[in-house]
Structures are given as structure tokens and as C-alpha cells.
Short mmCIF file of C-alpha atoms and ligand atoms in Angstrom, two decimals:
data_model
loop_
_atom_site.label_atom_id
_atom_site.label_comp_id
_atom_site.label_asym_id
_atom_site.label_seq_id
_atom_site.Cartn_x
_atom_site.Cartn_y
_atom_site.Cartn_z
CA MET A 1 -41.55 3.18 11.80
CA LEU A 2 -39.17 2.61 14.55
CA LYS A 3 -39.50 6.33 15.51
CA LYS A 4 -42.79 5.53 17.12
CA THR A 5 -41.74 2.56 19.18
CA ASN A 6 -38.10 3.11 19.99
CA PRO A 7 -38.13 5.11 23.33
CA TRP A 8 -34.42 6.02 22.98
CA LEU A 9 -35.05 8.30 20.08
CA ARG A 10 -34.83 11.76 21.45
CA GLU A 11 -35.27 14.84 19.29
CA ALA A 12 -33.91 17.29 21.78
CA ASN A 13 -30.74 18.55 23.40
CA LEU A 14 -29.96 17.99 27.06
CA ILE A 15 -28.61 21.19 28.78
CA GLY A 16 -28.33 21.54 32.54
CA GLY A 17 -30.87 18.60 33.08
CA SER A 18 -33.55 20.00 30.71
CA TRP A 19 -34.36 18.57 27.20
CA VAL A 20 -34.59 21.67 24.82
CA ALA A 21 -35.00 22.67 21.35
CA ALA A 22 -32.82 25.28 19.69
CA ASP A 23 -33.55 28.78 20.74
CA ASP A 24 -34.72 29.80 17.17
CA GLY A 25 -36.36 26.18 16.65
CA ALA A 26 -33.84 25.22 13.91
CA VAL A 27 -33.45 21.58 13.17
CA ILE A 28 -31.42 19.07 11.12
CA GLU A 29 -33.02 16.21 9.36
CA VAL A 30 -31.50 12.67 9.99
CA PHE A 31 -31.71 9.89 7.40
CA ASN A 32 -31.49 6.25 7.40
CA PRO A 33 -28.58 5.48 5.04
CA ALA A 34 -29.96 2.04 4.00
CA THR A 35 -33.25 3.50 2.78
CA GLY A 36 -32.87 7.28 2.53
CA GLU A 37 -35.90 7.71 4.71
CA MET A 38 -35.96 10.53 7.19
CA ILE A 39 -35.70 9.07 10.74
CA GLY A 40 -36.32 12.35 12.76
CA THR A 41 -34.87 15.73 13.44
CA ILE A 42 -32.27 17.21 15.91
CA PRO A 43 -32.06 20.78 17.16
CA ALA A 44 -29.35 22.88 15.18
CA VAL A 45 -28.21 25.02 18.10
CA GLY A 46 -26.05 28.08 18.01
CA ARG A 47 -23.26 29.33 20.29
CA ALA A 48 -25.84 30.62 22.93
CA GLU A 49 -27.22 27.06 23.78
CA VAL A 50 -23.57 25.68 23.72
CA LYS A 51 -22.47 28.40 26.13
CA ARG A 52 -25.46 27.48 28.38
CA ALA A 53 -24.37 23.99 28.32
CA ILE A 54 -20.88 24.73 29.18
CA ASP A 55 -22.07 26.93 32.05
CA ALA A 56 -24.19 24.03 33.36
CA ALA A 57 -21.20 21.65 33.15
CA ASN A 58 -19.06 24.26 34.93
CA ALA A 59 -21.77 24.70 37.66
CA ALA A 60 -22.12 20.82 38.09
CA PHE A 61 -18.21 20.36 38.19
CA PRO A 62 -17.47 21.14 41.87
CA ALA A 63 -20.12 18.77 43.32
CA TRP A 64 -19.31 15.87 40.87
CA ALA A 65 -15.45 16.23 41.46
CA ALA A 66 -16.19 16.35 45.22
CA LYS A 67 -18.03 12.94 45.25
CA THR A 68 -15.74 9.91 46.22
CA ALA A 69 -14.35 7.83 43.63
CA ALA A 70 -16.65 5.01 44.90
CA GLU A 71 -19.67 7.27 44.65
CA ARG A 72 -18.99 8.09 41.07
CA ALA A 73 -18.09 4.39 40.27
CA ALA A 74 -21.52 3.18 41.74
CA ILE A 75 -23.40 5.68 39.45
CA LEU A 76 -21.14 4.60 36.37
CA LEU A 77 -21.77 0.77 37.22
CA LYS A 78 -25.59 1.40 37.33
CA LEU A 79 -25.15 3.16 33.81
CA ALA A 80 -23.24 0.20 32.34
CA GLY A 81 -26.09 -2.07 33.78
CA LEU A 82 -28.75 0.08 32.02
CA ILE A 83 -26.72 0.02 28.63
CA ARG A 84 -26.72 -3.66 28.82
CA ALA A 85 -30.53 -3.99 29.92
CA ASN A 86 -31.48 -1.90 27.03
CA LEU A 87 -29.01 -3.29 24.51
CA ASP A 88 -31.51 -4.54 22.02
CA ALA A 89 -33.28 -1.19 21.57
CA LEU A 90 -30.05 0.87 21.75
CA ALA A 91 -28.62 -1.32 18.93
CA GLU A 92 -31.69 -1.04 16.64
CA LEU A 93 -31.27 2.66 17.17
CA LEU A 94 -27.63 2.67 16.02
CA THR A 95 -28.36 0.43 13.00
CA LEU A 96 -31.25 2.65 11.97
CA GLU A 97 -29.15 5.86 11.81
CA GLN A 98 -25.79 4.41 11.16
CA GLY A 99 -26.65 1.37 8.85
CA LYS A 100 -24.17 -1.36 10.26
CA PRO A 101 -25.49 -4.83 10.83
CA LEU A 102 -27.57 -5.43 13.95
CA ALA A 103 -24.94 -7.85 15.21
CA GLU A 104 -22.08 -5.19 15.03
CA ALA A 105 -24.41 -2.69 16.64
CA ARG A 106 -24.96 -4.95 19.41
CA GLY A 107 -21.34 -5.38 19.70
CA GLU A 108 -20.73 -1.64 19.76
CA VAL A 109 -23.48 -0.97 22.50
CA GLY A 110 -22.03 -3.92 24.54
CA GLY A 111 -18.56 -2.18 23.99
CA SER A 112 -20.12 0.99 25.32
CA ALA A 113 -21.12 -0.70 28.51
CA ASN A 114 -17.61 -2.29 28.89
CA TYR A 115 -16.09 1.11 28.58
CA VAL A 116 -18.44 2.51 31.20
CA GLN A 117 -17.79 -0.44 33.47
CA TRP A 118 -13.91 -0.28 32.92
CA PHE A 119 -13.65 3.33 33.92
CA ALA A 120 -16.07 2.86 36.85
CA GLU A 121 -13.52 0.45 38.12
CA GLU A 122 -10.55 2.56 37.31
CA ALA A 123 -12.08 5.56 39.03
CA ARG A 124 -10.92 4.04 42.44
CA ARG A 125 -7.37 3.75 41.12
CA VAL A 126 -6.43 7.31 40.61
CA TYR A 127 -3.19 7.26 42.84
CA GLY A 128 -0.83 9.90 43.70
CA ASP A 129 2.86 9.75 44.75
CA THR A 130 4.99 10.87 47.47
CA ILE A 131 8.49 12.13 46.36
CA PRO A 132 11.70 11.72 48.74
CA SER A 133 12.33 15.38 49.55
CA PRO A 134 15.78 16.90 48.77
CA TRP A 135 14.93 19.26 51.82
CA ALA A 136 14.95 17.96 55.48
CA ASP A 137 12.19 20.44 56.34
CA ARG A 138 9.81 19.96 53.38
CA ARG A 139 7.64 16.96 52.36
CA LEU A 140 6.61 16.55 48.62
CA MET A 141 3.58 14.85 47.27
CA VAL A 142 1.72 14.61 43.98
CA THR A 143 -2.04 14.40 43.62
CA ARG A 144 -4.26 14.16 40.56
CA GLU A 145 -7.34 16.29 39.85
CA PRO A 146 -10.05 16.23 37.10
CA VAL A 147 -9.11 18.69 34.45
CA GLY A 148 -12.65 20.41 34.63
CA VAL A 149 -15.16 20.79 31.86
CA VAL A 150 -14.58 18.58 28.85
CA ALA A 151 -15.86 19.15 25.22
CA ALA A 152 -16.33 16.05 23.40
CA ILE A 153 -16.68 15.78 19.48
CA THR A 154 -17.42 12.34 18.02
CA PRO A 155 -17.86 10.92 14.67
CA TRP A 156 -20.61 8.82 12.90
CA ASN A 157 -18.91 5.42 12.55
CA PHE A 158 -19.16 4.48 16.23
CA PRO A 159 -21.82 6.74 17.53
CA SER A 160 -22.26 4.96 20.65
CA SER A 161 -18.90 3.66 21.86
CA MET A 162 -16.87 6.81 20.93
CA ILE A 163 -18.99 8.77 23.32
CA SER A 164 -18.60 6.07 26.09
CA ARG A 165 -14.88 5.88 25.54
CA LYS A 166 -14.50 9.61 26.28
CA VAL A 167 -17.36 10.45 28.53
CA ALA A 168 -16.97 7.39 30.87
CA ALA A 169 -13.18 8.31 31.31
CA ALA A 170 -14.00 11.97 32.04
CA LEU A 171 -16.79 11.17 34.52
CA ALA A 172 -14.68 8.61 36.28
CA ALA A 173 -12.00 11.23 36.57
CA GLY A 174 -14.46 13.81 38.12
CA CYS A 175 -14.89 15.88 35.02
CA THR A 176 -18.18 17.20 33.57
CA VAL A 177 -18.93 17.08 29.79
CA VAL A 178 -20.53 18.65 26.87
CA VAL A 179 -20.88 16.14 24.00
CA LYS A 180 -21.46 16.92 20.33
CA PRO A 181 -22.35 13.75 18.51
CA ALA A 182 -22.05 13.79 14.65
CA GLU A 183 -24.98 15.21 12.98
CA LEU A 184 -25.29 12.31 10.74
CA THR A 185 -25.77 9.86 13.64
CA PRO A 186 -26.99 11.98 16.65
CA PHE A 187 -29.58 9.56 18.11
CA SER A 188 -27.31 7.24 19.77
CA GLY A 189 -25.68 10.17 21.41
CA LEU A 190 -28.78 11.61 22.52
CA ALA A 191 -29.69 8.37 24.07
CA TRP A 192 -26.63 8.68 26.16
CA GLY A 193 -28.45 11.60 27.79
CA VAL A 194 -31.43 9.42 28.58
CA LEU A 195 -29.23 6.76 30.09
CA ALA A 196 -27.29 9.25 32.00
CA GLU A 197 -30.46 10.60 33.61
CA GLU A 198 -31.85 7.23 34.39
CA ALA A 199 -28.49 6.11 36.14
CA GLY A 200 -28.70 9.11 38.37
CA ILE A 201 -25.89 11.24 36.93
CA PRO A 202 -26.70 14.81 38.41
CA ALA A 203 -28.01 17.57 36.05
CA GLY A 204 -25.40 19.33 34.21
CA VAL A 205 -22.71 16.62 34.64
CA VAL A 206 -23.58 15.34 31.04
CA ASN A 207 -24.96 17.81 28.48
CA ILE A 208 -25.58 16.79 24.86
CA VAL A 209 -25.73 19.32 22.01
CA THR A 210 -26.48 18.82 18.31
CA GLY A 211 -26.19 21.06 15.36
CA HIS A 212 -23.97 22.41 12.50
CA ALA A 213 -20.37 21.82 13.59
CA PRO A 214 -18.65 25.30 13.28
CA PRO A 215 -20.76 27.22 15.79
CA ILE A 216 -20.63 24.38 18.30
CA GLY A 217 -16.85 23.96 17.81
CA ASP A 218 -16.13 27.80 17.93
CA GLU A 219 -17.96 27.87 21.37
CA PHE A 220 -15.99 24.94 22.61
CA LEU A 221 -12.61 26.44 21.58
CA GLU A 222 -13.27 29.95 22.61
CA ASN A 223 -15.04 29.45 25.86
CA PRO A 224 -12.34 29.69 28.79
CA LEU A 225 -14.51 27.34 30.99
CA VAL A 226 -13.64 24.44 28.68
CA ARG A 227 -10.43 23.00 29.79
CA LYS A 228 -10.12 19.99 27.42
CA ILE A 229 -11.16 19.09 23.88
CA THR A 230 -11.38 15.39 23.15
CA PHE A 231 -12.00 14.59 19.37
CA THR A 232 -12.43 11.54 17.16
CA GLY A 233 -12.68 12.25 13.49
CA SER A 234 -10.58 13.35 10.35
CA THR A 235 -7.21 14.59 10.70
CA ALA A 236 -8.00 17.75 8.95
CA VAL A 237 -10.57 18.83 11.57
CA GLY A 238 -8.39 17.40 14.25
CA LYS A 239 -5.48 19.54 13.24
CA MET A 240 -7.65 22.73 13.12
CA LEU A 241 -9.29 21.93 16.56
CA ALA A 242 -5.88 21.07 18.11
CA GLY A 243 -4.28 24.30 16.73
CA ARG A 244 -7.00 26.49 17.96
CA ALA A 245 -7.28 24.65 21.33
CA SER A 246 -3.29 24.93 21.82
CA ALA A 247 -3.59 28.70 21.22
CA ALA A 248 -6.12 28.81 24.15
CA MET A 249 -3.91 26.41 26.25
CA LYS A 250 -6.57 23.96 26.42
CA ARG A 251 -5.72 20.11 26.80
CA VAL A 252 -6.45 17.98 23.75
CA SER A 253 -6.96 14.35 22.99
CA MET A 254 -7.05 13.51 19.18
CA GLU A 255 -7.92 10.31 17.70
CA LEU A 256 -7.60 10.93 13.96
CA GLY A 257 -7.33 9.18 10.54
CA GLY A 258 -5.62 5.93 9.87
CA ASN A 259 -4.03 4.19 6.92
CA ALA A 260 -3.53 0.74 8.38
CA PRO A 261 -1.23 -1.66 6.64
CA PHE A 262 -1.77 -5.51 6.73
CA ILE A 263 1.28 -7.42 5.96
CA VAL A 264 1.31 -11.17 5.09
CA PHE A 265 4.64 -12.81 5.03
CA ASP A 266 5.42 -16.10 3.25
CA ASP A 267 5.45 -17.87 6.57
CA ALA A 268 2.11 -16.66 7.68
CA ASP A 269 -0.78 -19.07 8.65
CA LEU A 270 -2.82 -18.09 5.40
CA ASP A 271 -6.24 -19.19 6.45
CA ARG A 272 -5.79 -17.19 9.72
CA ALA A 273 -4.61 -14.23 7.74
CA VAL A 274 -7.49 -14.44 5.38
CA THR A 275 -10.07 -14.56 8.26
CA ALA A 276 -8.53 -11.63 9.97
CA ALA A 277 -8.18 -9.76 6.56
CA VAL A 278 -11.72 -9.98 6.14
CA GLN A 279 -12.74 -8.79 9.68
CA SER A 280 -10.21 -6.02 9.67
CA LYS A 281 -11.17 -4.74 6.36
CA TYR A 282 -14.92 -5.19 6.12
CA ARG A 283 -16.07 -4.50 9.78
CA ASN A 284 -18.53 -1.59 9.55
CA SER A 285 -18.17 -1.78 5.79
CA GLY A 286 -14.58 -0.57 6.12
CA GLN A 287 -15.70 2.63 7.85
CA THR A 288 -13.37 2.47 11.01
CA CYS A 289 -10.23 4.16 11.47
CA VAL A 290 -8.41 1.05 12.23
CA CYS A 291 -9.71 -0.90 9.25
CA THR A 292 -6.93 -2.14 7.00
CA ASN A 293 -6.29 0.20 4.26
CA ARG A 294 -3.45 -1.52 2.41
CA PHE A 295 -2.48 -5.21 2.25
CA TYR A 296 0.96 -6.00 1.48
CA VAL A 297 1.42 -9.65 0.69
CA GLN A 298 4.79 -11.43 0.07
CA ALA A 299 5.39 -12.62 -3.35
CA GLY A 300 5.47 -16.29 -2.48
CA VAL A 301 2.02 -16.29 -1.16
CA TYR A 302 0.52 -13.55 -3.18
CA ASP A 303 -1.61 -15.59 -5.62
CA ALA A 304 -2.91 -17.86 -3.05
CA PHE A 305 -3.78 -15.20 -0.63
CA ALA A 306 -5.54 -13.10 -3.34
CA GLU A 307 -7.49 -16.21 -4.36
CA LYS A 308 -8.62 -17.21 -0.83
CA PHE A 309 -9.34 -13.66 0.18
CA ALA A 310 -11.34 -12.78 -2.82
CA ALA A 311 -13.37 -16.17 -2.29
CA ALA A 312 -14.15 -14.98 1.40
CA VAL A 313 -15.21 -11.61 0.30
CA ARG A 314 -17.60 -12.84 -2.44
CA ASP A 315 -19.52 -14.67 0.36
CA LEU A 316 -20.18 -11.45 2.39
CA LYS A 317 -23.90 -10.69 2.35
CA VAL A 318 -24.80 -7.19 1.64
CA GLY A 319 -28.12 -5.31 2.73
CA SER A 320 -29.88 -3.63 5.53
CA GLY A 321 -28.41 -4.06 8.81
CA PHE A 322 -31.89 -5.32 9.98
CA GLU A 323 -31.77 -8.29 7.69
CA ALA A 324 -30.64 -11.70 9.10
CA GLY A 325 -27.27 -12.87 7.73
CA VAL A 326 -26.19 -9.36 6.40
CA VAL A 327 -22.59 -8.52 7.37
CA GLN A 328 -22.30 -5.50 4.98
CA GLY A 329 -24.39 -2.54 5.55
CA PRO A 330 -24.53 0.83 3.49
CA LEU A 331 -21.89 3.45 3.51
CA ILE A 332 -23.00 6.40 5.56
CA ASP A 333 -23.80 8.75 2.67
CA ASP A 334 -23.34 9.43 -1.04
CA ARG A 335 -20.31 11.34 -0.52
CA ALA A 336 -18.67 8.27 1.11
CA VAL A 337 -19.78 6.18 -1.91
CA LYS A 338 -18.39 8.57 -4.42
CA LYS A 339 -15.04 8.65 -2.68
CA VAL A 340 -14.86 4.93 -2.73
CA GLU A 341 -15.98 4.86 -6.58
CA SER A 342 -13.18 7.30 -7.31
CA HIS A 343 -10.36 5.35 -5.43
CA VAL A 344 -11.49 2.18 -7.59
CA THR A 345 -11.61 4.05 -10.81
CA ASP A 346 -8.14 5.46 -10.14
CA ALA A 347 -6.64 2.18 -9.18
CA VAL A 348 -8.16 0.37 -12.34
CA ALA A 349 -6.76 3.34 -14.49
CA LYS A 350 -3.36 2.65 -13.08
CA GLY A 351 -3.26 -1.16 -13.53
CA ALA A 352 -5.17 -2.73 -10.67
CA THR A 353 -7.44 -5.84 -11.48
CA ILE A 354 -10.78 -6.15 -9.80
CA LEU A 355 -11.04 -9.64 -8.22
CA THR A 356 -14.59 -9.07 -6.77
CA GLY A 357 -16.95 -6.15 -6.44
CA GLY A 358 -15.82 -2.86 -7.90
CA LYS A 359 -19.13 -0.83 -8.18
CA ARG A 360 -22.15 0.39 -6.37
CA HIS A 361 -24.35 -2.44 -5.30
CA ALA A 362 -27.70 -3.07 -6.90
CA LEU A 363 -29.43 -2.06 -3.60
CA GLY A 364 -28.74 1.50 -4.42
CA HIS A 365 -28.45 4.28 -1.60
CA GLY A 366 -25.06 3.82 0.23
CA PHE A 367 -24.40 0.29 -0.80
CA PHE A 368 -21.11 -0.65 -2.35
CA GLU A 369 -20.07 -4.06 -3.43
CA PRO A 370 -17.26 -5.46 -1.12
CA THR A 371 -14.10 -5.26 -3.38
CA VAL A 372 -10.85 -6.77 -3.83
CA LEU A 373 -8.29 -5.18 -6.08
CA ARG A 374 -4.96 -6.93 -6.98
CA ASP A 375 -1.74 -5.59 -8.53
CA ALA A 376 -2.10 -2.43 -6.55
CA THR A 377 0.88 0.04 -6.79
CA PRO A 378 2.11 2.97 -4.60
CA ASP A 379 1.09 5.61 -7.38
CA MET A 380 -2.44 4.81 -6.70
CA LYS A 381 -4.53 7.10 -4.36
CA ILE A 382 -5.86 4.29 -2.56
CA SER A 383 -2.24 3.72 -1.10
CA THR A 384 -2.07 7.05 0.53
CA ASP A 385 -5.66 8.24 1.11
CA GLU A 386 -7.83 6.84 3.85
CA VAL A 387 -10.41 4.69 1.94
CA PHE A 388 -13.05 4.30 4.68
CA GLY A 389 -15.03 1.86 2.56
CA PRO A 390 -15.18 -1.85 1.58
CA VAL A 391 -12.20 -1.79 -0.95
CA ALA A 392 -9.09 -3.98 -0.28
CA PRO A 393 -5.88 -3.12 -2.43
CA LEU A 394 -3.45 -6.00 -2.59
CA PHE A 395 0.27 -4.70 -2.92
CA ARG A 396 3.07 -7.27 -3.77
CA PHE A 397 6.41 -7.18 -1.93
CA GLU A 398 9.68 -9.20 -1.72
CA THR A 399 11.64 -8.54 1.40
CA GLU A 400 10.98 -7.87 5.06
CA ASP A 401 12.78 -4.53 4.99
CA GLU A 402 10.58 -3.52 1.94
CA ALA A 403 7.35 -4.40 3.77
CA VAL A 404 8.29 -2.25 6.72
CA ARG A 405 9.37 0.66 4.47
CA LEU A 406 6.01 0.43 2.47
CA ALA A 407 3.92 0.18 5.67
CA ASN A 408 5.59 3.29 7.23
CA ALA A 409 5.38 5.26 4.11
CA THR A 410 2.32 7.30 5.33
CA GLU A 411 1.70 10.33 7.42
CA TYR A 412 -0.58 8.34 9.70
CA GLY A 413 0.25 6.01 12.58
CA LEU A 414 -2.84 4.57 14.07
CA ALA A 415 -2.96 0.77 13.65
CA GLY A 416 -0.93 -1.79 11.81
CA TYR A 417 -1.24 -5.70 11.49
CA PHE A 418 1.30 -8.42 10.22
CA PHE A 419 0.96 -12.17 9.97
CA THR A 420 4.07 -14.31 10.58
CA ARG A 421 4.86 -17.58 12.39
CA ASP A 422 8.51 -16.51 13.00
CA LEU A 423 8.87 -15.07 16.48
CA SER A 424 12.11 -13.15 15.80
CA ARG A 425 10.36 -11.50 12.70
CA ALA A 426 7.35 -10.66 14.90
CA PHE A 427 9.50 -8.64 17.30
CA ARG A 428 11.76 -7.11 14.64
CA VAL A 429 8.90 -5.84 12.51
CA GLY A 430 6.68 -4.84 15.46
CA GLU A 431 9.54 -2.68 16.69
CA LYS A 432 10.02 -1.06 13.50
CA LEU A 433 6.43 -0.11 12.71
CA LYS A 434 5.58 3.40 13.42
CA TYR A 435 2.09 2.78 14.78
CA GLY A 436 0.39 3.33 18.18
CA GLN A 437 -1.26 -0.06 17.85
CA ILE A 438 -0.13 -3.33 16.38
CA GLY A 439 -1.81 -6.57 15.80
CA ILE A 440 0.40 -9.68 15.16
CA ASN A 441 -1.75 -12.63 13.71
CA GLU A 442 -4.72 -10.79 14.79
CA GLY A 443 -6.96 -8.24 12.79
CA VAL A 444 -9.21 -6.98 15.49
CA ILE A 445 -7.61 -5.72 18.55
CA THR A 446 -9.62 -2.88 20.26
CA THR A 447 -10.73 -3.62 23.85
CA GLU A 448 -11.64 -1.30 26.76
CA VAL A 449 -8.62 -2.51 28.72
CA ALA A 450 -5.88 -1.49 26.05
CA PRO A 451 -4.75 1.93 24.94
CA PHE A 452 -6.31 3.13 21.73
CA GLY A 453 -4.52 5.81 19.80
CA GLY A 454 -2.03 6.73 17.28
CA VAL A 455 1.19 8.57 16.34
CA LYS A 456 1.98 10.96 13.67
CA ASP A 457 -0.92 12.40 11.88
CA SER A 458 -3.27 9.79 13.67
CA GLY A 459 -3.27 12.05 16.74
CA VAL A 460 -2.27 12.51 20.49
CA GLY A 461 -3.54 10.89 23.57
CA ARG A 462 -4.94 7.49 24.38
CA GLU A 463 -8.46 6.12 25.10
CA GLY A 464 -9.58 3.02 27.03
CA SER A 465 -7.23 1.42 29.70
CA LYS A 466 -5.56 3.08 32.57
CA TYR A 467 -3.77 5.55 30.08
CA GLY A 468 -7.09 6.75 28.96
CA LEU A 469 -7.99 7.93 32.44
CA GLU A 470 -4.67 10.03 32.73
CA ASP A 471 -6.01 12.25 29.79
CA TYR A 472 -8.52 13.65 31.96
CA LEU A 473 -6.36 14.34 35.06
CA ASP A 474 -4.06 17.16 35.89
CA ILE A 475 -1.21 16.67 38.10
CA LYS A 476 -0.81 18.79 41.30
CA TYR A 477 2.43 18.96 43.09
CA TRP A 478 2.32 19.80 46.80
CA CYS A 479 5.46 21.15 48.86
CA ILE A 480 4.79 21.17 52.48
CA GLY A 481 7.10 23.10 54.91
CA LEU A 482 7.19 21.42 58.39
P1 LIG B 501 -15.80 12.58 9.00
O1 LIG B 501 -15.10 13.14 7.58
O2 LIG B 501 -15.44 11.37 9.27
O3 LIG B 501 -17.21 13.00 9.12
P2 LIG B 501 -15.20 14.99 10.54
O4 LIG B 501 -13.90 15.24 11.09
O5 LIG B 501 -15.63 15.84 9.56
O6 LIG B 501 -14.93 13.43 10.05
O7 LIG B 501 -16.25 14.83 11.77
C1 LIG B 501 -15.98 14.26 12.99
C2 LIG B 501 -16.76 15.02 14.09
O8 LIG B 501 -16.26 16.45 14.00
C3 LIG B 501 -18.43 15.29 13.65
O9 LIG B 501 -19.03 15.33 14.96
C4 LIG B 501 -18.42 16.75 12.92
O10 LIG B 501 -19.51 17.32 13.11
C5 LIG B 501 -17.20 17.31 13.85
N1 LIG B 501 -16.80 18.52 13.04
C6 LIG B 501 -16.41 18.84 11.76
N2 LIG B 501 -15.98 20.19 11.69
C7 LIG B 501 -16.01 20.59 12.93
C8 LIG B 501 -15.70 21.87 13.46
N3 LIG B 501 -15.29 22.94 12.61
N4 LIG B 501 -15.86 22.11 14.76
C9 LIG B 501 -16.25 21.25 15.64
N5 LIG B 501 -16.49 19.96 15.16
C10 LIG B 501 -16.50 19.74 13.85
#
């Protein structure tokens, strides 16, 4: 239905300024996760097409890098304006292929525009340094230069904003890019190509390729023209990419999995904690890497929190993202539903009690009931695996030290949240949590002006903020003899 009317649905790849099919005409079908209907097809390209895209990015690089920061900023600001002007159509496309409620899709597309605007503004602040010289007859300075051709690989949970966060930073720095959107949600990524063209970004500066991941990834990793790989996705794939990229001495930014803790201390504002818990857990039906995975609730408020939280979750309306009032869309595919099911089964077998939800939703397809489990324990799979679905396990703890120890007992380190009204505790606990991002009395903390990224197995590098631009710049030291 929407296919006929949405002008942003492109079933071709953008390579060197041309919209093209795969050389052999191969395609991949893309489905609406809420209905199972096919939305359209995308090219399934091989290494040859990806190599052409990299060549195009490399050819476009000198002229793009040579533009003044103000020139690049002007084009990026135009792009941000175009995203905002077409927000409704872009959000519909996002909901169609990804499933999230339209209001969330609008928020994501608006966020994409914010990233582009932010990096347009930051483009003009790529400063260098002068260094007091240890030699009387030499002057020392430092400049920053774009790293070169960037390959960007993005996931299906934020098919618009993950691209913006990478590509806007790369373009602001003066890099050119080849983007590979996730094959489950490629159309928001391909729409980025249409937007780039309309904004007047020169041919070859932004290239978008789709298809099965391994050949695309292999070309990105083995082509010496690619100087940086930026990836958002699973830790397993990220480790493989980072390992091979390092062997080829390419720079990397890796935004990988999370296993976010959410600690509620006895002194917390309980209503505030409940509201934040719902937002942090059930946004995008639990499919974000900063979604809470584990709730640790102190014994004194455990029962009260469990009751209020479960009541709030029972009110969440499940359905198609296009339906008014719906706040829980489908999971991305059946594999995701099976994973969530297995977590619930495992937890119940090991003693958890279901307060609400617990099974596939009557709507079928990717729908799963928003679920709250109490009496969760560390031996359950749900305490160590990333759930990536609408299931909230509640663990009980007694002391502050115990909460910190449990929260840190994971190989991940992306985001952590805790709720307290004690200022000393806020600093004590905040300093001990081994996470790249912490929310204190807040459950949703992502913004284009702040650094997004993790420690440990959650990755390396930062996106958004002034730090996000650094990831696309190389340092050049100059020694000038007088
Ligand atoms: P998820 O489990 O969330 O789908 P993945 O890490 O598998 O996470 O996918 C994130 C992105 O990485 C997607 O665009 C996917 O196609 C891509 N990807 C997966 N495997 C590879 C690979 N071998 N080379 C390059 N990209 C890959």
C-alpha cells in the first residue's frame, strides 16, 4: 500500500551518484514485521559493486575534504532541513519496515535531523593546536584531517538515526562514506541517499549499498582505500570486524551490545523510577542497546516497585505502529520472538514469577506481551544475555555494595541507570559503575550533544557530541624549521 505512495521507498543502491541494481539483478525481499507482508526488494550486491562504491567515495574525497567547513556545514544544514520537512513520510517508512510506533519513528527521524544539524555546527570547530617548541629554531603545530573513506554498517533497531550519527559526523569532518544499512530495514537507509542528493551533496560523497552482509563486510575490510570502519550491532560481529580491521590497520568505532542495569535504591522517588523504568525498558519494544536489561530493586521497596511497575506495564497498548495509542510494536522477526520466549521459559523454570505478560501476543507475527518477572536470580540467562525484547526481570538486593557488584557483573558496559535521592550515593555509585553512560534519576539519556558509547565488550569510540567528530579525524603534527 504505502509502497505506491511513499516517494522515499527506493529499491536501488546509490553508487557514485547513480541509482543501480545488483550486477546480476539479485534482490532481497523486505517484510513488514507487523503483518508479514512484503514491502519491496533491495539489491543484493556482491564485492564488485561495493568496490565501485568505495572507488566512487575515494574519487569524491579530495574535493569534499577541500571544501571549507562552512561550505560543508551549509550543505548539512540543508540536509537537516529536508529531513524535518519530510519527517512524516520518513517516519511512516521507518514504521513500515521496522515496526516501532509512529510517534517513536517521528522521534527517531527528528533525532536524525538533530544529529545532522549538530555536526553541521561542529564542522566549524575542528581546531588545531600550537605547541611551545623545545627548539629555538623550529615551530610546532597540530592540525586535524579527515580520515578518508569511511565504511558504515548499521543495525535494524534505529535504521535512520544510526546512519545520521555516523554519516553526519563523517561528512562534517570531510570524509566520504559507503553505508551498508541492515538488510531487515534498508529503506530508511536508502532514503538517506535520496535526501543527500536533494541536499546537494556531490555524487560519490555518500554511497549506499545493500545485500547479504559477508561479501559487503569482506570488501570493506580488505579494500585498502577504506580507512575507517564504523559499526553498530552485535558484540560478536563487532569483535570480528574490529579484529580484521585492526589487522589491516584501519580505524574503528564500535557501538556494540549492552546489558544495562537499572538500580532502584530504598530512598528513590518510586513514581519517578517507575515512569523511567517503563521508558527505559519498553522503548522500541526493548530493542535498543541502552534499554534496561536487569532491574535491581532494594529490599525495602521491592514489593511496592514491582506492583507499581507491573501495573504501568499492563497499560501499554500493543499493536501496529500505525494505530493510534499504540506504544508497543512488534519485534523485528521471529528469531527475536523465539529468543525472548526462551528467556522467559528459562527464568520461570528457575523460579521467576510472571507479574504480567509472558507469552506471544494474540496479534501474532512479531508481537510479544510486555512482560515483568519478579524474583529473578543471577543463574537465569536473562541476567547475562542481552534480552532485546519487552521483558523486565526484577532482582532483589540488600546493600549498596551488592547493587554495584551485581550491576558490574557483566562483560558489557554501555549504559547504566540508578535512582536515589541521596547526593553522596549518587556520586559514590556513579563513580563505581563501569559504564560509558549513566543516567541518575533518568531512564532515557541519549542526545546528539552528549557522547554515546561504551566500555568493555560494548565497544570503542563515541558518537554524537564533540567527541563523535574526533573519531573521523586524524591528527597531523607539523615541525617547521625557521
Ligand atoms: P543484530 O543481531 O542486531 O542483527 P548484527 O551485528 O548481526 O546485529 O547486525 C548489525 C549489522 O551488521 C547489520 O547491518 C548486519 O547486516 C551487519 N553484519 C552482520 N554480519 C556482518 C559481516 N560479516 N560483515 C559486515 N556486516 C555484518
